[in-house]
């Protein structure tokens, strides 16, 4: 029995894409390629390549946004530092669900967390002369590295796989001792591997931030989505783990896209501690016309980047955060579905000869969430990605995430649980074809 | 008779602002200062400092945006290159009202024109190795220079005042001959001076763009707002003048904030010509992971900057542009009020001893529009700005715009025509106080 997608169609579309190696294509490029193969072949793909929210958003946000539009906010510039209710509710949110202290004045809306990361990278790398390099704890979201490169700044990175727990300290120090590192960036839970840093690891990172005077950029895009523990009760443990507990040298990024399913409106929040906000440095003056860090972020970077973020969407986000803080909106409950899907999908993959690449947090098995990582024995990530296209399954390789492991990142968000039999059928076929291949080699 | 605002209050608020020289403060900083003086003194200011639209937006945009939200666009990422109807209507708009050819594929939504400028500056300065400097035709919008500085790129600038007409060619060539200029940036109509480049001057700029291979970044934020000629009839002359007529080496920036009064939603459009879009250079690879200019703008710069712009606002802008292109929405008619206000204000100022700083386009008197420039004999811009605060009038200095002239930029947008007597009363008092001062000096 043949693979479900016509080989010639796939080959032709790959050729047309201009990608020399499809496995090295960016997430958006893969998305485009898969859409074209899908429409040319007529086969409905099981799409796991893009981390898009697959759930509808809450009506609380939508209603607030529509009301704000009706009140006329569309014609007035939003304040550069963000509307006050949004700043206040973000501060409350971080206290209630992460036990983290950030003043409302340090909580600033951005055009998606993406812009928050960009602004942070722009300013932190100019804070101290000579410290112009960001260290990434990989694997990671490729666009954050694109940000650093596009700015012409320095970049270092290592794969955390072999450096969990106490080993993390020595590894980090080997970079920090060089003196050129301004900042450490990671996402937690991690995109793409769904690794979650333990409290012990966060303590190590926080202590080193203090010791070496580097700023931690903590991307909490998947806030609370480590479903192994339920952080949803406001003001009560357990909390979303954060490095803020161990250092004031940090910026947290919260996304409206994932946990609030509000990706379309491009709204994230960056939170800066008071001590970092008020920090001064002459080096900032040259680039941003001010020597104060917080002022450089708002009236330097964010002003230059876009002069604020859509006015009405700020009201949506403020309303969703308020309802969450007040215990009315169950923000985790609404996305727990992703964990259910990942659990189903992982089982089908492992039943058919695949294995999970990143499988443990120190000694505990990984949770089921938005992403997971897979590979098939004997394949590189690039080979597997292309081969799965013939079976109507799409994902991105770990190659583009800074991982040293071979394999793919799969996202559970677009998977419909009623596709589970079809996924099983396709993977079974894949497994049959490739076990035979292996036997005859 | 004393000046209407308590001197001590003004002095105290200036001291609290932390600005060493109020005349050097950014527009947003001045805005904040004036708001504080206003609320502490109880005197309602005549506010001319910020270029905010003072008119409500069209219901066509609002209705389309609300409808899009109800259809669920808030939970889905917008396409990086923008929704197709918006791309198509932007292309039509530029053809119908500027007689300019830009394909829909080259028309890309950005988070305000601000982001369009940022992306253009990021990519153009990496297009050709060694060409890393943007030349500004001043006076100009200060934040565009902040963009260049914050990126650590090169910046040159000159004041156009003494280089109108044929003199512009020699002046531009004196910079272009050095070989490090990648791009020339100006706004037309000009913020802050309301100078409008003539067709003759645009031809010079276009010819030099071709001769020296530099890209023109033409900021059309005030598209069609030179009310001396009515460009409002679709597809018929006169048109918004543009350098596109004379070169393919250009990017045009169109703002949703001014002519469509949609500033709150942060939506602008950048338009790239086909030949520039498809241009390739190895130097781009290092920064953006692609060698094609258009690809670097969309999947390099704009992806890194914010991963797109609010999904629902794209539908608003598409609807407003379509209605404009179809002759239904009278986009110029709606903002002609700014010209009426400027005319009133300029008369009151000149009746009371002030003069217009930038007063001519080559041999023609300047039009009345969104901005005008004023000074009072014997004052520097910084002195005049502070002194007018005591009279309850706020503006920003030309110092921060790269102008070599002394004076202030005044914006007509927030002025209510029923304030004309009050403005006259305050300026009369100012004139009396300062003519006496002059006499007794």
Short mmCIF file of N, CA, C and O in Angstrom, two decimals, chain B residues 270-371:
data_model
loop_
_atom_site.label_atom_id
_atom_site.label_comp_id
_atom_site.label_asym_id
_atom_site.label_seq_id
_atom_site.Cartn_x
_atom_site.Cartn_y
_atom_site.Cartn_z
N UNK B 270 3.03 49.57 4.35
CA UNK B 270 4.23 49.88 3.59
C UNK B 270 4.08 49.29 2.19
O UNK B 270 3.49 48.22 2.04
N UNK B 271 4.54 50.03 1.19
CA UNK B 271 4.42 49.56 -0.19
C UNK B 271 5.81 49.50 -0.80
O UNK B 271 6.56 50.48 -0.76
N UNK B 272 6.14 48.33 -1.33
CA UNK B 272 7.47 48.09 -1.91
C UNK B 272 7.27 47.81 -3.41
O UNK B 272 6.38 47.04 -3.77
N UNK B 273 8.10 48.40 -4.24
CA UNK B 273 7.98 48.13 -5.68
C UNK B 273 8.39 46.69 -5.98
O UNK B 273 9.16 46.08 -5.23
N UNK B 274 7.92 46.16 -7.10
CA UNK B 274 8.27 44.79 -7.50
C UNK B 274 9.77 44.62 -7.63
O UNK B 274 10.32 43.59 -7.20
N UNK B 275 10.44 45.59 -8.23
CA UNK B 275 11.87 45.38 -8.49
C UNK B 275 12.67 45.39 -7.19
O UNK B 275 13.61 44.63 -7.03
N UNK B 276 12.26 46.24 -6.25
CA UNK B 276 12.96 46.24 -4.95
C UNK B 276 12.62 44.96 -4.18
O UNK B 276 13.50 44.34 -3.57
N UNK B 277 11.36 44.56 -4.21
CA UNK B 277 10.92 43.37 -3.47
C UNK B 277 11.73 42.14 -3.87
O UNK B 277 12.14 41.34 -3.04
N UNK B 278 11.99 42.01 -5.16
CA UNK B 278 12.63 40.78 -5.65
C UNK B 278 14.16 40.87 -5.69
O UNK B 278 14.84 39.94 -6.10
N UNK B 279 14.68 42.01 -5.25
CA UNK B 279 16.12 42.19 -5.29
C UNK B 279 16.82 41.23 -4.32
O UNK B 279 16.31 40.96 -3.23
N UNK B 280 17.98 40.73 -4.70
CA UNK B 280 18.70 39.78 -3.84
C UNK B 280 20.07 40.30 -3.45
O UNK B 280 20.70 41.04 -4.20
N UNK B 281 20.51 39.93 -2.27
CA UNK B 281 21.84 40.33 -1.81
C UNK B 281 22.30 39.36 -0.73
O UNK B 281 21.55 39.04 0.20
N UNK B 282 23.54 38.91 -0.87
CA UNK B 282 24.09 37.98 0.12
C UNK B 282 24.19 38.62 1.50
O UNK B 282 24.13 37.94 2.52
N UNK B 283 24.36 39.93 1.52
CA UNK B 283 24.52 40.61 2.80
C UNK B 283 23.27 40.47 3.67
O UNK B 283 23.36 40.47 4.91
N UNK B 284 22.11 40.33 3.05
CA UNK B 284 20.87 40.18 3.82
C UNK B 284 20.84 38.85 4.58
O UNK B 284 20.27 38.75 5.67
N UNK B 285 21.47 37.84 3.99
CA UNK B 285 21.43 36.47 4.55
C UNK B 285 21.84 36.42 6.01
O UNK B 285 21.19 35.79 6.83
N UNK B 286 22.93 37.11 6.31
CA UNK B 286 23.52 37.08 7.65
C UNK B 286 22.54 37.59 8.71
O UNK B 286 22.52 37.12 9.84
N UNK B 287 21.75 38.57 8.32
CA UNK B 287 20.86 39.20 9.29
C UNK B 287 19.46 38.61 9.31
O UNK B 287 18.79 38.61 10.34
N UNK B 288 18.99 38.16 8.14
CA UNK B 288 17.58 37.79 8.04
C UNK B 288 17.34 36.37 7.54
O UNK B 288 16.20 35.96 7.36
N UNK B 289 18.42 35.63 7.29
CA UNK B 289 18.27 34.24 6.87
C UNK B 289 17.67 34.09 5.48
O UNK B 289 17.18 33.02 5.12
N UNK B 290 17.68 35.14 4.68
CA UNK B 290 17.18 35.08 3.30
C UNK B 290 17.94 36.13 2.52
O UNK B 290 18.43 37.11 3.10
N UNK B 291 18.04 35.93 1.20
CA UNK B 291 18.76 36.93 0.41
C UNK B 291 17.82 37.82 -0.40
O UNK B 291 18.25 38.71 -1.11
N UNK B 292 16.50 37.59 -0.28
CA UNK B 292 15.55 38.40 -1.05
C UNK B 292 15.00 39.54 -0.21
O UNK B 292 14.54 39.33 0.93
N UNK B 293 14.99 40.74 -0.77
CA UNK B 293 14.60 41.92 -0.02
C UNK B 293 13.19 41.80 0.59
O UNK B 293 12.99 42.00 1.79
N UNK B 294 12.21 41.47 -0.25
CA UNK B 294 10.82 41.42 0.24
C UNK B 294 10.64 40.35 1.30
O UNK B 294 9.92 40.54 2.30
N UNK B 295 11.30 39.23 1.10
CA UNK B 295 11.25 38.14 2.06
C UNK B 295 11.89 38.57 3.38
O UNK B 295 11.41 38.26 4.47
N UNK B 296 12.97 39.32 3.27
CA UNK B 296 13.66 39.82 4.48
C UNK B 296 12.78 40.81 5.23
O UNK B 296 12.77 40.84 6.47
N UNK B 297 12.02 41.62 4.51
CA UNK B 297 11.12 42.57 5.16
C UNK B 297 10.03 41.81 5.93
O UNK B 297 9.80 42.06 7.12
N UNK B 298 9.39 40.84 5.26
CA UNK B 298 8.24 40.18 5.86
C UNK B 298 8.65 39.12 6.88
O UNK B 298 8.24 39.17 8.05
N UNK B 299 9.48 38.16 6.44
CA UNK B 299 9.82 37.03 7.32
C UNK B 299 11.09 37.28 8.14
O UNK B 299 11.46 36.46 8.97
N UNK B 300 11.75 38.40 7.87
CA UNK B 300 12.91 38.78 8.68
C UNK B 300 12.49 39.87 9.65
O UNK B 300 12.19 39.60 10.81
N UNK B 301 12.38 41.10 9.14
CA UNK B 301 12.13 42.23 10.03
C UNK B 301 10.74 42.18 10.68
O UNK B 301 10.62 42.20 11.91
N UNK B 302 9.69 42.11 9.89
CA UNK B 302 8.35 42.23 10.48
C UNK B 302 8.01 41.04 11.38
O UNK B 302 7.33 41.19 12.40
N UNK B 303 8.48 39.86 11.01
CA UNK B 303 8.26 38.68 11.86
C UNK B 303 8.94 38.90 13.22
O UNK B 303 8.34 38.72 14.28
N UNK B 304 10.18 39.36 13.17
CA UNK B 304 10.94 39.58 14.42
C UNK B 304 10.37 40.74 15.23
O UNK B 304 10.41 40.73 16.46
N UNK B 305 9.82 41.74 14.55
CA UNK B 305 9.36 42.93 15.27
C UNK B 305 8.07 42.68 16.04
O UNK B 305 7.89 43.21 17.14
N UNK B 306 7.15 41.92 15.46
CA UNK B 306 5.88 41.73 16.18
C UNK B 306 5.02 40.60 15.63
O UNK B 306 3.90 40.40 16.09
N UNK B 307 5.52 39.87 14.61
CA UNK B 307 4.73 38.80 13.99
C UNK B 307 3.36 39.31 13.54
O UNK B 307 2.33 38.70 13.79
N UNK B 308 3.38 40.45 12.88
CA UNK B 308 2.14 40.95 12.29
C UNK B 308 1.45 42.02 13.12
O UNK B 308 1.93 42.41 14.18
N UNK B 309 0.34 42.46 12.62
CA UNK B 309 -0.39 43.56 13.25
C UNK B 309 -1.85 43.14 13.48
O UNK B 309 -2.35 42.25 12.80
N UNK B 310 -2.49 43.73 14.48
CA UNK B 310 -3.79 43.24 14.97
C UNK B 310 -4.72 42.84 13.82
O UNK B 310 -4.98 43.62 12.90
N UNK B 311 -5.22 41.63 13.91
CA UNK B 311 -5.98 41.01 12.84
C UNK B 311 -7.25 41.83 12.49
O UNK B 311 -7.51 42.13 11.33
N UNK B 312 -8.00 42.22 13.50
CA UNK B 312 -9.27 42.89 13.23
C UNK B 312 -9.06 44.27 12.60
O UNK B 312 -9.83 44.70 11.74
N UNK B 313 -7.99 44.96 13.01
CA UNK B 313 -7.73 46.30 12.47
C UNK B 313 -7.42 46.23 10.97
O UNK B 313 -7.67 47.19 10.23
N UNK B 314 -6.89 45.10 10.51
CA UNK B 314 -6.62 44.95 9.08
C UNK B 314 -7.93 44.99 8.29
O UNK B 314 -7.97 45.51 7.17
N UNK B 315 -8.99 44.43 8.86
CA UNK B 315 -10.29 44.48 8.18
C UNK B 315 -10.85 45.90 8.17
O UNK B 315 -11.49 46.31 7.20
N UNK B 316 -10.62 46.65 9.24
CA UNK B 316 -11.06 48.04 9.29
C UNK B 316 -10.40 48.84 8.18
O UNK B 316 -11.06 49.56 7.41
N UNK B 317 -9.09 48.70 8.09
CA UNK B 317 -8.32 49.46 7.11
C UNK B 317 -8.71 49.05 5.69
O UNK B 317 -8.84 49.90 4.80
N UNK B 318 -8.88 47.74 5.48
CA UNK B 318 -9.28 47.26 4.14
C UNK B 318 -10.61 47.87 3.75
O UNK B 318 -10.80 48.31 2.60
N UNK B 319 -11.54 47.93 4.68
CA UNK B 319 -12.88 48.47 4.38
C UNK B 319 -12.80 49.97 4.09
O UNK B 319 -13.46 50.46 3.15
N UNK B 320 -12.00 50.70 4.87
CA UNK B 320 -11.90 52.15 4.63
C UNK B 320 -11.23 52.43 3.29
O UNK B 320 -11.65 53.34 2.55
N UNK B 321 -10.20 51.67 2.97
CA UNK B 321 -9.52 51.88 1.69
C UNK B 321 -10.45 51.53 0.52
O UNK B 321 -10.51 52.23 -0.48
N UNK B 322 -11.19 50.43 0.67
CA UNK B 322 -12.09 50.02 -0.41
C UNK B 322 -13.15 51.11 -0.65
O UNK B 322 -13.41 51.51 -1.78
N UNK B 323 -13.74 51.60 0.44
CA UNK B 323 -14.77 52.64 0.31
C UNK B 323 -14.18 53.90 -0.32
O UNK B 323 -14.83 54.59 -1.11
N UNK B 324 -12.94 54.20 0.02
CA UNK B 324 -12.26 55.36 -0.56
C UNK B 324 -12.02 55.14 -2.05
O UNK B 324 -12.30 56.00 -2.88
N UNK B 325 -11.50 53.96 -2.38
CA UNK B 325 -11.22 53.64 -3.78
C UNK B 325 -12.49 53.64 -4.63
O UNK B 325 -12.49 54.03 -5.79
N UNK B 326 -13.59 53.21 -4.01
CA UNK B 326 -14.86 53.16 -4.73
C UNK B 326 -15.56 54.52 -4.76
O UNK B 326 -16.67 54.64 -5.27
N UNK B 327 -14.93 55.52 -4.17
CA UNK B 327 -15.50 56.86 -4.20
C UNK B 327 -16.60 57.10 -3.18
O UNK B 327 -17.30 58.12 -3.21
N UNK B 328 -16.75 56.17 -2.23
CA UNK B 328 -17.83 56.28 -1.24
C UNK B 328 -17.36 57.08 -0.02
O UNK B 328 -18.06 57.95 0.48
N UNK B 329 -16.16 56.77 0.47
CA UNK B 329 -15.63 57.48 1.64
C UNK B 329 -14.80 58.67 1.14
O UNK B 329 -13.87 58.49 0.35
N UNK B 330 -15.17 59.86 1.61
CA UNK B 330 -14.45 61.07 1.18
C UNK B 330 -13.32 61.32 2.17
O UNK B 330 -13.49 62.07 3.13
N UNK B 331 -12.20 60.68 1.94
CA UNK B 331 -11.15 60.69 2.96
C UNK B 331 -10.52 62.05 3.15
O UNK B 331 -10.09 62.39 4.25
N UNK B 332 -10.45 62.86 2.11
CA UNK B 332 -9.86 64.19 2.25
C UNK B 332 -10.88 65.16 2.86
O UNK B 332 -10.56 65.93 3.77
N UNK B 333 -12.09 65.06 2.36
CA UNK B 333 -13.15 65.92 2.88
C UNK B 333 -13.21 65.83 4.40
O UNK B 333 -13.38 66.83 5.10
N UNK B 334 -13.05 64.62 4.90
CA UNK B 334 -13.16 64.38 6.34
C UNK B 334 -12.09 65.08 7.17
O UNK B 334 -12.26 65.26 8.37
N UNK B 335 -10.94 65.37 6.55
CA UNK B 335 -9.84 65.96 7.33
C UNK B 335 -9.53 67.41 6.92
O UNK B 335 -8.61 68.02 7.45
N UNK B 336 -10.31 67.92 5.98
CA UNK B 336 -10.08 69.29 5.51
C UNK B 336 -10.20 70.29 6.67
O UNK B 336 -9.58 71.36 6.66
N UNK B 337 -10.96 69.90 7.67
CA UNK B 337 -11.12 70.71 8.88
C UNK B 337 -9.77 71.14 9.47
O UNK B 337 -9.63 72.25 9.99
N UNK B 338 -8.74 70.28 9.37
CA UNK B 338 -7.42 70.65 9.91
C UNK B 338 -6.88 71.90 9.22
O UNK B 338 -6.24 72.74 9.86
N UNK B 339 -7.12 72.00 7.92
CA UNK B 339 -6.65 73.17 7.17
C UNK B 339 -7.38 74.43 7.61
O UNK B 339 -6.77 75.50 7.76
N UNK B 340 -8.68 74.29 7.88
CA UNK B 340 -9.48 75.42 8.35
C UNK B 340 -8.93 75.92 9.69
O UNK B 340 -8.74 77.12 9.91
N UNK B 341 -8.66 74.97 10.57
CA UNK B 341 -8.13 75.34 11.89
C UNK B 341 -6.76 76.02 11.78
O UNK B 341 -6.50 77.03 12.43
N UNK B 342 -5.89 75.41 10.95
CA UNK B 342 -4.55 75.98 10.80
C UNK B 342 -4.63 77.42 10.27
O UNK B 342 -3.90 78.30 10.73
N UNK B 343 -5.54 77.65 9.34
CA UNK B 343 -5.68 78.98 8.77
C UNK B 343 -6.06 79.99 9.85
O UNK B 343 -5.45 81.06 9.95
N UNK B 344 -7.05 79.63 10.66
CA UNK B 344 -7.47 80.49 11.78
C UNK B 344 -6.31 80.77 12.74
O UNK B 344 -6.05 81.90 13.13
N UNK B 345 -5.63 79.70 13.12
CA UNK B 345 -4.57 79.82 14.12
C UNK B 345 -3.41 80.67 13.60
O UNK B 345 -2.88 81.53 14.31
N UNK B 346 -3.00 80.42 12.37
CA UNK B 346 -1.88 81.16 11.80
C UNK B 346 -2.19 82.66 11.78
O UNK B 346 -1.32 83.48 12.06
N UNK B 347 -3.44 82.99 11.48
CA UNK B 347 -3.82 84.40 11.44
C UNK B 347 -3.68 85.03 12.83
O UNK B 347 -3.14 86.13 12.97
N UNK B 348 -4.18 84.34 13.85
CA UNK B 348 -4.08 84.89 15.20
C UNK B 348 -2.62 85.06 15.61
O UNK B 348 -2.23 86.07 16.21
N UNK B 349 -1.80 84.08 15.29
CA UNK B 349 -0.38 84.21 15.65
C UNK B 349 0.26 85.39 14.92
O UNK B 349 0.91 86.23 15.56
N UNK B 350 0.07 85.48 13.61
CA UNK B 350 0.74 86.55 12.87
C UNK B 350 0.16 87.93 13.22
O UNK B 350 0.88 88.92 13.22
N UNK B 351 -1.11 87.97 13.58
CA UNK B 351 -1.70 89.25 14.03
C UNK B 351 -1.06 89.74 15.33
O UNK B 351 -1.18 90.91 15.68
N UNK B 352 -0.45 88.83 16.07
CA UNK B 352 0.09 89.20 17.37
C UNK B 352 1.62 89.14 17.42
O UNK B 352 2.22 88.79 18.44
N UNK B 353 2.23 89.45 16.31
CA UNK B 353 3.68 89.63 16.31
C UNK B 353 4.51 88.40 16.00
O UNK B 353 5.74 88.47 15.94
N UNK B 354 3.86 87.25 15.81
CA UNK B 354 4.60 86.03 15.46
C UNK B 354 4.81 85.97 13.94
O UNK B 354 4.13 86.67 13.19
N UNK B 355 5.75 85.13 13.54
CA UNK B 355 5.90 84.91 12.09
C UNK B 355 5.99 83.41 11.81
O UNK B 355 6.30 82.61 12.70
N UNK B 356 5.66 83.07 10.56
CA UNK B 356 5.72 81.67 10.11
C UNK B 356 7.16 81.37 9.70
O UNK B 356 7.74 82.10 8.90
N UNK B 357 7.74 80.31 10.24
CA UNK B 357 9.16 80.02 9.99
C UNK B 357 9.35 79.42 8.59
O UNK B 357 10.03 80.00 7.75
N UNK B 358 8.76 78.26 8.36
CA UNK B 358 8.82 77.68 7.00
C UNK B 358 7.58 78.18 6.28
O UNK B 358 6.46 77.82 6.64
N UNK B 359 7.80 79.05 5.28
CA UNK B 359 6.65 79.75 4.71
C UNK B 359 6.43 79.49 3.24
O UNK B 359 5.40 79.87 2.69
N UNK B 360 7.38 78.85 2.55
CA UNK B 360 7.24 78.70 1.09
C UNK B 360 7.68 77.34 0.58
O UNK B 360 8.61 76.73 1.10
N UNK B 361 6.98 76.86 -0.48
CA UNK B 361 7.47 75.74 -1.29
C UNK B 361 8.02 76.34 -2.57
O UNK B 361 7.24 76.79 -3.43
N UNK B 362 9.32 76.34 -2.71
CA UNK B 362 9.96 77.11 -3.79
C UNK B 362 9.34 78.51 -3.80
O UNK B 362 9.55 79.25 -2.84
N UNK B 363 8.51 78.85 -4.80
CA UNK B 363 7.99 80.21 -4.85
C UNK B 363 6.55 80.35 -4.36
O UNK B 363 6.01 81.45 -4.30
N UNK B 364 5.93 79.21 -3.98
CA UNK B 364 4.52 79.28 -3.57
C UNK B 364 4.37 79.29 -2.05
O UNK B 364 5.10 78.58 -1.37
N UNK B 365 3.41 80.09 -1.53
CA UNK B 365 3.19 80.04 -0.09
C UNK B 365 2.75 78.64 0.34
O UNK B 365 2.05 77.94 -0.40
N UNK B 366 3.14 78.24 1.54
CA UNK B 366 2.76 76.93 2.08
C UNK B 366 1.25 76.81 2.24
O UNK B 366 0.56 77.81 2.44
N UNK B 367 0.76 75.59 2.18
CA UNK B 367 -0.66 75.37 2.45
C UNK B 367 -0.96 75.37 3.94
O UNK B 367 -0.06 75.40 4.77
N UNK B 368 -2.25 75.36 4.26
CA UNK B 368 -2.70 75.24 5.65
C UNK B 368 -3.07 73.78 5.88
O UNK B 368 -3.91 73.23 5.17
N UNK B 369 -2.48 73.17 6.90
CA UNK B 369 -2.77 71.75 7.09
C UNK B 369 -2.66 71.31 8.53
O UNK B 369 -3.16 71.98 9.43
N UNK B 370 -1.96 70.22 8.74
CA UNK B 370 -1.91 69.58 10.06
C UNK B 370 -0.92 70.29 10.99
O UNK B 370 -1.13 70.36 12.19
N UNK B 371 0.17 70.78 10.39
CA UNK B 371 1.19 71.48 11.17
C UNK B 371 1.51 72.83 10.56
O UNK B 371 1.32 73.04 9.36
#
